[in-house]
Short mmCIF file of C-alpha atoms in Angstrom, two decimals:
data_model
loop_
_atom_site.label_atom_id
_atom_site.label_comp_id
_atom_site.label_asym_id
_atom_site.label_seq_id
_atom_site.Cartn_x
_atom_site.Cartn_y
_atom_site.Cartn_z
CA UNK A 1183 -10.27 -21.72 -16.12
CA UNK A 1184 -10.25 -24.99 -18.57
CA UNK A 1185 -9.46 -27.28 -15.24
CA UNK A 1186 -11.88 -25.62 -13.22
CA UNK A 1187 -14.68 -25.67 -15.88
CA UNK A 1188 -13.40 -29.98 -16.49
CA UNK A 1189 -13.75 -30.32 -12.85
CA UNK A 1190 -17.24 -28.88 -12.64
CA UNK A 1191 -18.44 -30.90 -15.69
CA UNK A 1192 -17.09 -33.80 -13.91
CA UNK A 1193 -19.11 -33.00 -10.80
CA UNK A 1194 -21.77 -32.47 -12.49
CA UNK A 1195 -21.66 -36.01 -14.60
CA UNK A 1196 -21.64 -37.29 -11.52
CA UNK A 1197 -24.45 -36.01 -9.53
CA UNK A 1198 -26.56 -37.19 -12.82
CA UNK A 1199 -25.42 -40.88 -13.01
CA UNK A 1200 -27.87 -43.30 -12.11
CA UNK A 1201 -25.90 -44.27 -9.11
CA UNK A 1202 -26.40 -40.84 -7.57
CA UNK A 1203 -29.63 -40.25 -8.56
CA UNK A 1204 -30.62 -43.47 -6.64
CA UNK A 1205 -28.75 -42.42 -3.54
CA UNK A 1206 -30.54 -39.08 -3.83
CA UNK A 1207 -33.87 -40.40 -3.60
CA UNK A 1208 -33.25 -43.02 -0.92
CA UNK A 1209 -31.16 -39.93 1.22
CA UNK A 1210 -34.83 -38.16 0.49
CA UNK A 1211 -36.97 -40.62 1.63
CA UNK A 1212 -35.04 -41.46 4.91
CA UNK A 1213 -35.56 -37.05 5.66
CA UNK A 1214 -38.87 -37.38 5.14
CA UNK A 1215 -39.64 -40.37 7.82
CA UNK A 1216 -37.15 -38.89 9.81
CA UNK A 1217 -38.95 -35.73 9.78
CA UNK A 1218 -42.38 -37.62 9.78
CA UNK A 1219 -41.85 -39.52 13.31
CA UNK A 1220 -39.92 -36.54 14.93
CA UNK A 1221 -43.25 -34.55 14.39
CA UNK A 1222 -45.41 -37.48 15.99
CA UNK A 1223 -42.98 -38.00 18.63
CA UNK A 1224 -43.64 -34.16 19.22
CA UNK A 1225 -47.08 -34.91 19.12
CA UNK A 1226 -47.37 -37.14 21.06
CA UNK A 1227 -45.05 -35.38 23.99
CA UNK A 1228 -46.65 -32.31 23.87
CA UNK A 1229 -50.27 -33.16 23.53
CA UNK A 1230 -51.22 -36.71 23.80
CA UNK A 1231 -49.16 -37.48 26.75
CA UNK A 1232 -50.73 -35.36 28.62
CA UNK A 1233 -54.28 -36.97 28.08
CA UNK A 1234 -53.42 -40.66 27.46
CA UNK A 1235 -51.90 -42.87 30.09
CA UNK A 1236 -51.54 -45.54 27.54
CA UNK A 1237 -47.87 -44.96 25.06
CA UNK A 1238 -48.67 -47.29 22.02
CA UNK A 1239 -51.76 -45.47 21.79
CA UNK A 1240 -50.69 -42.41 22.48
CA UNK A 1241 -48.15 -42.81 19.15
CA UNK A 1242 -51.03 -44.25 17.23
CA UNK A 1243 -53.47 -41.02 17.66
CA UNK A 1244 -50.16 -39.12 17.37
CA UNK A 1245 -49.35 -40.73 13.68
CA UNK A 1246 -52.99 -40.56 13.05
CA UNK A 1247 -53.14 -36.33 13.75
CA UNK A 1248 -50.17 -36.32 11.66
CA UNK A 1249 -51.67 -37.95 8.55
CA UNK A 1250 -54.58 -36.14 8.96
CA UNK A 1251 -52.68 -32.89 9.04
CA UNK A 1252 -50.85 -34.42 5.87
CA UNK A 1253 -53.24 -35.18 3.94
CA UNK A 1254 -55.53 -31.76 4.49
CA UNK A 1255 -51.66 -29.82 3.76
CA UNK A 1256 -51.61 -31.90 0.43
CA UNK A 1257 -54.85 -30.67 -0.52
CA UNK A 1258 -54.54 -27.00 0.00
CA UNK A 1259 -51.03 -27.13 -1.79
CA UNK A 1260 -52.79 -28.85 -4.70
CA UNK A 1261 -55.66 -26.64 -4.92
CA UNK A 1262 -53.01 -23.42 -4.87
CA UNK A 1263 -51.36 -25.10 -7.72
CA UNK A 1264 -54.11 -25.85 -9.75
CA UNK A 1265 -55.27 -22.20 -9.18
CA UNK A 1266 -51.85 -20.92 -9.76
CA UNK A 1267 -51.45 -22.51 -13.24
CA UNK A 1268 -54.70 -21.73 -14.31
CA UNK A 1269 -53.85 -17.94 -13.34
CA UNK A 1270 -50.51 -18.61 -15.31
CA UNK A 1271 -52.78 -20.13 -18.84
CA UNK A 1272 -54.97 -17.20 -18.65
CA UNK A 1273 -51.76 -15.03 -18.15
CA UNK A 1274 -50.13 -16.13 -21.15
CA UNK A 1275 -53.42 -17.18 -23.17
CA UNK A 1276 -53.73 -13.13 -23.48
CA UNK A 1277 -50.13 -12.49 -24.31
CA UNK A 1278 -49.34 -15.57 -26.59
CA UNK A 1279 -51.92 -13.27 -29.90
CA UNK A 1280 -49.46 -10.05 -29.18
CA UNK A 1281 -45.98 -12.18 -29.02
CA UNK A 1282 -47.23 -13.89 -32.38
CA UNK A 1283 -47.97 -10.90 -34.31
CA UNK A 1284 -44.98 -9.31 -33.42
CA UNK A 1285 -42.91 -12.08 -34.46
CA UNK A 1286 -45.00 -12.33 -37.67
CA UNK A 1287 -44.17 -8.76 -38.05
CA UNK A 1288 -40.72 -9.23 -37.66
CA UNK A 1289 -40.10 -12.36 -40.08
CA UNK A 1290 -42.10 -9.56 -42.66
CA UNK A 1291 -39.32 -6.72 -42.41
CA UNK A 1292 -40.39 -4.65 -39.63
CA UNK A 1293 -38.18 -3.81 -36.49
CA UNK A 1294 -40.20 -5.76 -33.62
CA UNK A 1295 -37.03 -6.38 -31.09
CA UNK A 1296 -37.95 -3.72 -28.88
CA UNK A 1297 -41.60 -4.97 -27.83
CA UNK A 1298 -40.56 -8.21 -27.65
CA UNK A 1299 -37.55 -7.42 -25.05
CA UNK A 1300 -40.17 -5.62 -23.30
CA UNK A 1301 -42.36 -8.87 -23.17
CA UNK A 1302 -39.08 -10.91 -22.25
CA UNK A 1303 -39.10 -9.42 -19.24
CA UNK A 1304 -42.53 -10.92 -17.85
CA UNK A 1305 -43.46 -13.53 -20.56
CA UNK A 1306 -40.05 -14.75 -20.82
CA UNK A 1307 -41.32 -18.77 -21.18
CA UNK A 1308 -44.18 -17.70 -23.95
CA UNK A 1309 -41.14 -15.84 -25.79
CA UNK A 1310 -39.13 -18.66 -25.58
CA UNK A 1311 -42.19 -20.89 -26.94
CA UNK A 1312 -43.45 -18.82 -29.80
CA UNK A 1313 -39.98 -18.37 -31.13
CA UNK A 1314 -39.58 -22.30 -31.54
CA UNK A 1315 -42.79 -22.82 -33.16
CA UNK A 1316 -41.88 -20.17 -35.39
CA UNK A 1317 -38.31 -21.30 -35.92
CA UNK A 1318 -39.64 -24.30 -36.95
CA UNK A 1319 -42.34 -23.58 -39.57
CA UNK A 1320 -40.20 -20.69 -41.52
CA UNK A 1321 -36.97 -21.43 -43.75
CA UNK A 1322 -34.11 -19.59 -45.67
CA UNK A 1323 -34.28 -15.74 -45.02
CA UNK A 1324 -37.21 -15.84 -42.43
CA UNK A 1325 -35.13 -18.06 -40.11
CA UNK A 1326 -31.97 -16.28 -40.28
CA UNK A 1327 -33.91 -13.41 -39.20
CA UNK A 1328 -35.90 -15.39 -36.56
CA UNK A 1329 -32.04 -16.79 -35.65
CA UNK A 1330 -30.95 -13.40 -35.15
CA UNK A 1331 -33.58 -12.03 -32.92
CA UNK A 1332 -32.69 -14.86 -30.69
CA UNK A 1333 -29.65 -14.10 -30.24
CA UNK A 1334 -30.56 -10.75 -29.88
CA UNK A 1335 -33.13 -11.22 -27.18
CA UNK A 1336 -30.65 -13.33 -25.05
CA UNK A 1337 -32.95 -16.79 -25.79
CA UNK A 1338 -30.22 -18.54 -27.51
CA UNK A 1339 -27.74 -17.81 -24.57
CA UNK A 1340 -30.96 -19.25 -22.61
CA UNK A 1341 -31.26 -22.63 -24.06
CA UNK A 1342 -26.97 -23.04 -24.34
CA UNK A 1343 -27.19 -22.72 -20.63
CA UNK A 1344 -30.64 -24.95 -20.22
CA UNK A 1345 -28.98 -27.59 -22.47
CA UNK A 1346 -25.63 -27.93 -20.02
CA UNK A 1347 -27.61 -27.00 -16.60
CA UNK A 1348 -30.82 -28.05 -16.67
CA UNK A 1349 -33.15 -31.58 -16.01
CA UNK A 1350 -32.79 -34.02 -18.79
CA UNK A 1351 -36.19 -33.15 -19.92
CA UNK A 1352 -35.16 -29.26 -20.13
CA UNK A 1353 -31.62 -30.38 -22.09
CA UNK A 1354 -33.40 -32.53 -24.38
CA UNK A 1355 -35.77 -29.79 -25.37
CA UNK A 1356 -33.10 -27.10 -25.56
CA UNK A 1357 -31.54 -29.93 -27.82
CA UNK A 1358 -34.12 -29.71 -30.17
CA UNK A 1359 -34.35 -25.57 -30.05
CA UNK A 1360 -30.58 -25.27 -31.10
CA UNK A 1361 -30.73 -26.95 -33.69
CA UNK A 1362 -33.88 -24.64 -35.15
CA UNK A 1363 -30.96 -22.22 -34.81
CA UNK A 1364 -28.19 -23.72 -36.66
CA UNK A 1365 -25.68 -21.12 -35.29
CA UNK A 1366 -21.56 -21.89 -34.80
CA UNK A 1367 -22.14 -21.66 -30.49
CA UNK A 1368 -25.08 -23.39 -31.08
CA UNK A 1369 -23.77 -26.56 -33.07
CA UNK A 1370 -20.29 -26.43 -30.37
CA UNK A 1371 -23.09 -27.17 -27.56
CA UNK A 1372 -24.80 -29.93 -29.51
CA UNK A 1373 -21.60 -31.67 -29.85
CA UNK A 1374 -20.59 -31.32 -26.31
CA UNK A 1375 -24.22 -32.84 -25.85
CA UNK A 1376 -23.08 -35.87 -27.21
CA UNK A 1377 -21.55 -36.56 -24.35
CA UNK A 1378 -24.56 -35.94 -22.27
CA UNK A 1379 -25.82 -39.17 -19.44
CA UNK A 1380 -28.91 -39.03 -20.44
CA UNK A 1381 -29.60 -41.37 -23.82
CA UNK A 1382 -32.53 -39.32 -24.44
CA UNK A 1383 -30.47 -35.94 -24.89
CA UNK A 1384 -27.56 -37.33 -26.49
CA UNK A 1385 -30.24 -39.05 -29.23
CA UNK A 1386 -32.06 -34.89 -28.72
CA UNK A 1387 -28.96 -33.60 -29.80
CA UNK A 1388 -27.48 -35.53 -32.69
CA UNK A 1389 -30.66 -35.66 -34.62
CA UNK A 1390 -29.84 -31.61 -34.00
CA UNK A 1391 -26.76 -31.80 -35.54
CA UNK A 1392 -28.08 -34.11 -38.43
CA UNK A 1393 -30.92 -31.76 -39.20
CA UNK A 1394 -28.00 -29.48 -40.00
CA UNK A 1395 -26.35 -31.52 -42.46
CA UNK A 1396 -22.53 -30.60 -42.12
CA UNK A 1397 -20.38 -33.49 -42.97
CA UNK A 1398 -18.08 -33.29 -40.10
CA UNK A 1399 -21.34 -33.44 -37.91
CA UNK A 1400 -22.31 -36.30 -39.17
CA UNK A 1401 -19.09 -37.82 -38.96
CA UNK A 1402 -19.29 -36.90 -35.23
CA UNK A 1403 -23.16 -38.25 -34.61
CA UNK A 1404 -22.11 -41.70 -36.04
CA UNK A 1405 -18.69 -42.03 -34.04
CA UNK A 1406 -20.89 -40.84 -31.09
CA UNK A 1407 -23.14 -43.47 -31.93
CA UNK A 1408 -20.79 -46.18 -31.89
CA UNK A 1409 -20.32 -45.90 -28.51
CA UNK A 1410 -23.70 -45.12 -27.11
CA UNK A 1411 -26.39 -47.99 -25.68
CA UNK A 1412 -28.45 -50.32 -28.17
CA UNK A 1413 -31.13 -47.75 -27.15
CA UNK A 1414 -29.48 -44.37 -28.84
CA UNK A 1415 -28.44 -47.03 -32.05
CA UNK A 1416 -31.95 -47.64 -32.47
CA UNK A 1417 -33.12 -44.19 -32.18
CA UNK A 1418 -30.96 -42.67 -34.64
CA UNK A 1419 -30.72 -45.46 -37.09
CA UNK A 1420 -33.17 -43.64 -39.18
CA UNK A 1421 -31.78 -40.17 -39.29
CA UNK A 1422 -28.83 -41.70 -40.35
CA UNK A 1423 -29.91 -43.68 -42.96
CA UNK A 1424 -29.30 -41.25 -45.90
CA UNK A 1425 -25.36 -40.81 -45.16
CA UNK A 1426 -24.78 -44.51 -44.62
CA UNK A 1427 -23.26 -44.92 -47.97
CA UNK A 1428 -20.72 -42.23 -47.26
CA UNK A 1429 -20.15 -43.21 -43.31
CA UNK A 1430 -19.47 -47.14 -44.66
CA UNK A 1431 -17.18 -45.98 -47.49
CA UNK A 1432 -15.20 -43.43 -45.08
CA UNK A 1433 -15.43 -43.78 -41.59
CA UNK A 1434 -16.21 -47.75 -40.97
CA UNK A 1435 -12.84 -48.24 -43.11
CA UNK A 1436 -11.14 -46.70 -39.71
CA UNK A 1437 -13.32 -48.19 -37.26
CA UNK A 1438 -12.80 -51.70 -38.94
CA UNK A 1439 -9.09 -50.60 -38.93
CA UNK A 1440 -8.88 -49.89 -35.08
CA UNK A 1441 -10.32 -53.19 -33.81
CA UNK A 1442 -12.79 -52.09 -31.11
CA UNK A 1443 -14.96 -55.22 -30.82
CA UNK A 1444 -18.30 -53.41 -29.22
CA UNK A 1445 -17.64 -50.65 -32.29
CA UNK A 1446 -17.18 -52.79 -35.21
CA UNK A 1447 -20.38 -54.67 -33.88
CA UNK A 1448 -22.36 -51.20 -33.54
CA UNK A 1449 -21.36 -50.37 -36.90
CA UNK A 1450 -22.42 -53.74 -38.55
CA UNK A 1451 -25.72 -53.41 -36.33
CA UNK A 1452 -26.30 -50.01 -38.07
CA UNK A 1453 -25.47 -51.63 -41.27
CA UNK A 1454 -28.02 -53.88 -41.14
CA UNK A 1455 -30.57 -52.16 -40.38
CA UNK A 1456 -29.72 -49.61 -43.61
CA UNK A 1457 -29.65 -53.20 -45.27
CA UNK A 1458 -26.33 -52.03 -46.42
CA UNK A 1459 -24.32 -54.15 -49.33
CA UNK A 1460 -20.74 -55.20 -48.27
CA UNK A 1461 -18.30 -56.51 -50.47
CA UNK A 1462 -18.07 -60.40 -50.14
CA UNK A 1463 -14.43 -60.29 -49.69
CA UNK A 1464 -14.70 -58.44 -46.61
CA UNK A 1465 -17.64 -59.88 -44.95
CA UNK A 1466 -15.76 -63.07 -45.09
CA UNK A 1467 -13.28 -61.96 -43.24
CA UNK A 1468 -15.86 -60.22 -40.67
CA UNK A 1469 -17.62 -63.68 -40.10
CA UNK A 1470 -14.25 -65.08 -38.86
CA UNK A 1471 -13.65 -62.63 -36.68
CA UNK A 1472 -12.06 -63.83 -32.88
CA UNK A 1473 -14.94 -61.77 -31.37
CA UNK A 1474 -18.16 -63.79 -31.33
CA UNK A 1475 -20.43 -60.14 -30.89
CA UNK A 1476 -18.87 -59.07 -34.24
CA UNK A 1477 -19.02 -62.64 -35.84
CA UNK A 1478 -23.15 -62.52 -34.54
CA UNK A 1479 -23.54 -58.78 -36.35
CA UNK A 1480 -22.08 -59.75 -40.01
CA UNK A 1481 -24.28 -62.52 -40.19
CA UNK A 1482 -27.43 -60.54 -41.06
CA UNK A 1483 -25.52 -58.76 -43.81
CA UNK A 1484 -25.17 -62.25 -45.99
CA UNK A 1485 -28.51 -61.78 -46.68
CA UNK A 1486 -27.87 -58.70 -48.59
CA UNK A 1487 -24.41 -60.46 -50.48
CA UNK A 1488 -23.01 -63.66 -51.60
CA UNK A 1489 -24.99 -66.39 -53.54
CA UNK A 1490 -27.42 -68.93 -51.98
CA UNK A 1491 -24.96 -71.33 -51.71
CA UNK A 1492 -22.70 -69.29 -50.00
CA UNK A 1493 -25.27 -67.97 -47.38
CA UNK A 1494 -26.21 -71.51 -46.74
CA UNK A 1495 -22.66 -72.50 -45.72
CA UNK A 1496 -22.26 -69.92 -43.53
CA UNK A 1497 -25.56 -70.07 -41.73
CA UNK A 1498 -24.59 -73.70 -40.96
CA UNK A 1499 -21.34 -72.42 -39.62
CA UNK A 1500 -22.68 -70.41 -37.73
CA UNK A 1501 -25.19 -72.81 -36.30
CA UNK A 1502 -22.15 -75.05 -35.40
CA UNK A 1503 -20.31 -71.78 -34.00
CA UNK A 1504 -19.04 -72.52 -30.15
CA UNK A 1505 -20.29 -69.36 -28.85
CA UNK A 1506 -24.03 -68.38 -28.43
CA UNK A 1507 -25.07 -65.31 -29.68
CA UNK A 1508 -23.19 -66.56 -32.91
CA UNK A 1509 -25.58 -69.34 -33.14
CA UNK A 1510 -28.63 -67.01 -32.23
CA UNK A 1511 -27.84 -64.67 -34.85
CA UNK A 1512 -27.55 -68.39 -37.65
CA UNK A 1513 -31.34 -69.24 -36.05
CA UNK A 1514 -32.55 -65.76 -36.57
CA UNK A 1515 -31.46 -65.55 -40.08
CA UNK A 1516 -32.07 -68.86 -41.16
CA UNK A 1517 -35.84 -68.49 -40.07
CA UNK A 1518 -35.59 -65.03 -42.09
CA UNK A 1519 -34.66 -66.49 -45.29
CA UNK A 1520 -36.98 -69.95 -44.48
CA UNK A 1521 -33.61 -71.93 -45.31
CA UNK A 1522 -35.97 -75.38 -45.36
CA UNK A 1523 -32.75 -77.48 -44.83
CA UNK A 1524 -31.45 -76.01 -41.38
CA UNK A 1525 -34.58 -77.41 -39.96
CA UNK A 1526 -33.07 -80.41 -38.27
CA UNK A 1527 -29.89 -78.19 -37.12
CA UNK A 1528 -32.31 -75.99 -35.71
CA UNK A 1529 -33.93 -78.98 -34.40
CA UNK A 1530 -31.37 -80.18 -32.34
CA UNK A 1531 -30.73 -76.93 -30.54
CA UNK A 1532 -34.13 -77.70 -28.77
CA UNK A 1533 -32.05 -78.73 -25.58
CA UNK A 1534 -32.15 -76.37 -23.26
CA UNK A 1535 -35.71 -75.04 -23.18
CA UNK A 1536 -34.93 -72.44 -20.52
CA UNK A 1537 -32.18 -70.62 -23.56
CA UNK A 1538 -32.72 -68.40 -25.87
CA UNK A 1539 -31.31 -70.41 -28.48
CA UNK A 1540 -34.21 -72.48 -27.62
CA UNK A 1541 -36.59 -69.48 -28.33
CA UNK A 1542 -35.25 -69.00 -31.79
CA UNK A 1543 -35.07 -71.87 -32.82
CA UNK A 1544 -38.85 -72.44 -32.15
CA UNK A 1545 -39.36 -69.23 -34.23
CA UNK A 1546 -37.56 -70.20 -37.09
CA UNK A 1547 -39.19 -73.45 -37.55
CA UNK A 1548 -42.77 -71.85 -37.16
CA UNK A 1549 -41.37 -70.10 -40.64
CA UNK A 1550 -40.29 -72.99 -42.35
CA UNK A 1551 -44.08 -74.14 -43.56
CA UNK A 1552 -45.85 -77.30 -42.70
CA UNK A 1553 -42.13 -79.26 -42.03
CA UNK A 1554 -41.27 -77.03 -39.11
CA UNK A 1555 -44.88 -77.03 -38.19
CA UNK A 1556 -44.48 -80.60 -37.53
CA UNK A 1557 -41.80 -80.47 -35.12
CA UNK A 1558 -43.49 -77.43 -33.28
CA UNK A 1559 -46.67 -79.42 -32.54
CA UNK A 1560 -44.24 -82.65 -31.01
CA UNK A 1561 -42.59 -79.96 -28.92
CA UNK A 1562 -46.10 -78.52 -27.38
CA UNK A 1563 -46.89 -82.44 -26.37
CA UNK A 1564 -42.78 -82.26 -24.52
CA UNK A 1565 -42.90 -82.98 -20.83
CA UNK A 1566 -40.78 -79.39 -20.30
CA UNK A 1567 -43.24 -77.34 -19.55
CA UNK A 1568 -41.44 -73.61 -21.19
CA UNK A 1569 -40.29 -75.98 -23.96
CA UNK A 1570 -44.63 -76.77 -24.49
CA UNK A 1571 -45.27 -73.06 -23.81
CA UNK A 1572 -42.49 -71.31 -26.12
CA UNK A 1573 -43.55 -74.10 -28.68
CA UNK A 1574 -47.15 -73.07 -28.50
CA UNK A 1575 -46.59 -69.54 -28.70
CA UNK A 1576 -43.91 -69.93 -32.12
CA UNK A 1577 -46.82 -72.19 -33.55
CA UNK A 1578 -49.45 -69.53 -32.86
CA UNK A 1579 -47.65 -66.80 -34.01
CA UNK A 1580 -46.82 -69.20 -37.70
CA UNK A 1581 -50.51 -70.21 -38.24
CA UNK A 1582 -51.30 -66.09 -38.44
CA UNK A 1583 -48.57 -65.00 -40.83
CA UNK A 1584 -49.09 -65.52 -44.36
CA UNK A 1585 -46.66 -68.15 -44.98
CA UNK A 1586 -48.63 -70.67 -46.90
CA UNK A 1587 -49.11 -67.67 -49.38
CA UNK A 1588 -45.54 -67.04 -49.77
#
């Protein structure tokens, strides 16, 4: 049973990679032109034939029926839609005030699992709804009971299944209704969502798991993290804010230990952005690492440790480093901390004006005040024509910050 559910979990990974999903779409657009000039030729052979002598225009007033038959298809299906989900809003507009008051009823002591598995059966969605929004305004003894009655009405088993089976839409919602519950089968799903294609659900599900709080969670979320996209990083950098002192003291010890490059880098990324405090001792030795990505993510944490002087020599270094997102990281931060004498360093990495080193350079001199001014307005007069624009736009973007006031 274990290899046969790791084979379908595999299959289904791989119908929802991006790969597949592109090959479904293009297999569904060559069915429907397929489909669309089988029915002209039909058309035509049956009923324009017959009438026109003439074949290219036979085919065109066959196409042309066809549209026409489209298009007045489209607009019946529409209008039985639209009428359909109105019928479905006035449906549940009259049954949402009854599922409410039950629940209500039930959160205040009284029995009310019997009406609502009677409304299951037909208002099975509105169930579903009411109990989140309820799950989610109520704490302590209220939503245990709320968590029970889920579980008793089958809508937790619902959502497990939504949040392995369903669209990435329906998994990233079920993400967020499991973790109103805060149940043991429950948090196992959220953690197998962590492993979930979709950045959206796997970001759904571990802000789950950290509304729950358990250490080992956490611990989880953040390793998870590590090796998700720049996008999920981002996302979650908040929510994981409040642990980062723990997560640096116990679990970046390992992952500094281990020596995954794209890791470490994640890690100091997240660091950052908590505008952590790391020991100067071993920030050294991350700014010296072999791997230029990890080199280019301790850089922003100097600005948080070491002495002036200190930050200063490094910056330089890393302005002189041989690799470029090393040096893009030394332009970035220099123009953060408006270090006045890496102006002509950043100066002279004005060669290419097509690189990005270009780019960030220009935007650290537009912070340096009046001196980097200077060399912004010779570079809008350069024959380069991106060199005049980028210059224009770091100079624009200079004269309305406040940095004369600072």
């Amino acid at each position: 049973m274990k290899r046969l559910s790791r084979a379908l979990r595999r299959l289904r990974d791989s119908f929802r990679s991006p790969a597949a999903d592109r090959a479904f779409v293009l297999l569904k657009v060559c069915f429907v032109l397929s489909l669309l000039v089988y029915m002209a030729w039909q058309v035509h052979h049956q009923v324009f034939s017959r009438r026109v002598r003439e074949v290219p225009l036979s085919m065109a007033l066959s196409f042309l029926s066809m549209q026409v038959m489209l298009i007045t298809l489209e607009l019946l299906l529409s209008c039985l839609i639209k009428q359909k989900d109105a019928t479905r809003r006035n449906f549940s507009s009259r049954a949402l005030p009854l599922i409410r008051k039950n629940l209500a009823e039930h959160i205040a002591g009284e029995d009310r699992f019997r009406p609502l598995l009677a409304m299951c059966i037909v208002h099975g969605s509105d169930v579903q709804r009411s109990l989140a929004d309820f799950l989610g305004s109520v704490d302590g003894s209220a939503r245990a009971r709320l968590t029970a009655l889920a579980s008793s009405l089958g809508v937790s088993w619902v959502w497990e299944k939504v949040a392995l089976y369903g669209t990435a839409e329906q998994r990233k919602d079920a993400a967020f209704h499991l973790g109103l519950l805060a149940t043991s089968s429950s948090s196992e799903v959220l953690r197998r969502m962590l492993a979930d294609a979709s950045p959206h659900v796997r970001t759904a599900a571990s802000r789950s798991l950290l509304r729950m709080g358990a250490s080992a969670d956490v611990d989880q979320v953040y390793r998870s993290c590590l090796q998700s996209p720049l996008l999920v990083r981002a996302l979650l950098m908040t929510d994981l804010q409040p642990h980062a002192a723990r997560l640096l003291d116990e679990i970046f010890p390992p992952v500094f230990a281990a020596g995954e490059e794209s890791q470490l880098a994640a890690a100091l990324e997240l660091a950052a952005g908590w505008m952590s405090r790391f020991p100067y001792a071993k920030l050294v030795s991350l700014l010296v690492h072999p791997c230029s990505s990890v080199r280019a993510a301790a850089l922003p944490l100097l600005q948080f440790e070491g002495s002036p002087a200190q930050v200063e020599t490094w910056i330089f270094a890393g302005l002189a480093d041989t690799e470029e997102p090393v040096r893009l990281a030394a332009a970035r931060l220099a123009g953060k901390l408006r270090l006045r004498s890496a102006i002509p360093a950043l100066e002279s990495s004005l060669g290419d004006p097509h690189g990005e080193l270009t780019r960030e350079s220009l935007r650290a001199l537009g912070a340096m005040g009046p001196e980097g001014w200077q060399i912004l307005e010779r570079a809008v007069l350069s024959p380069h024509p991106k060199l005049a624009a980028r210059a224009a736009e770091a100079l624009s973007a200079a004269h309305v910050s406040p940095f004369e006031a600072a």
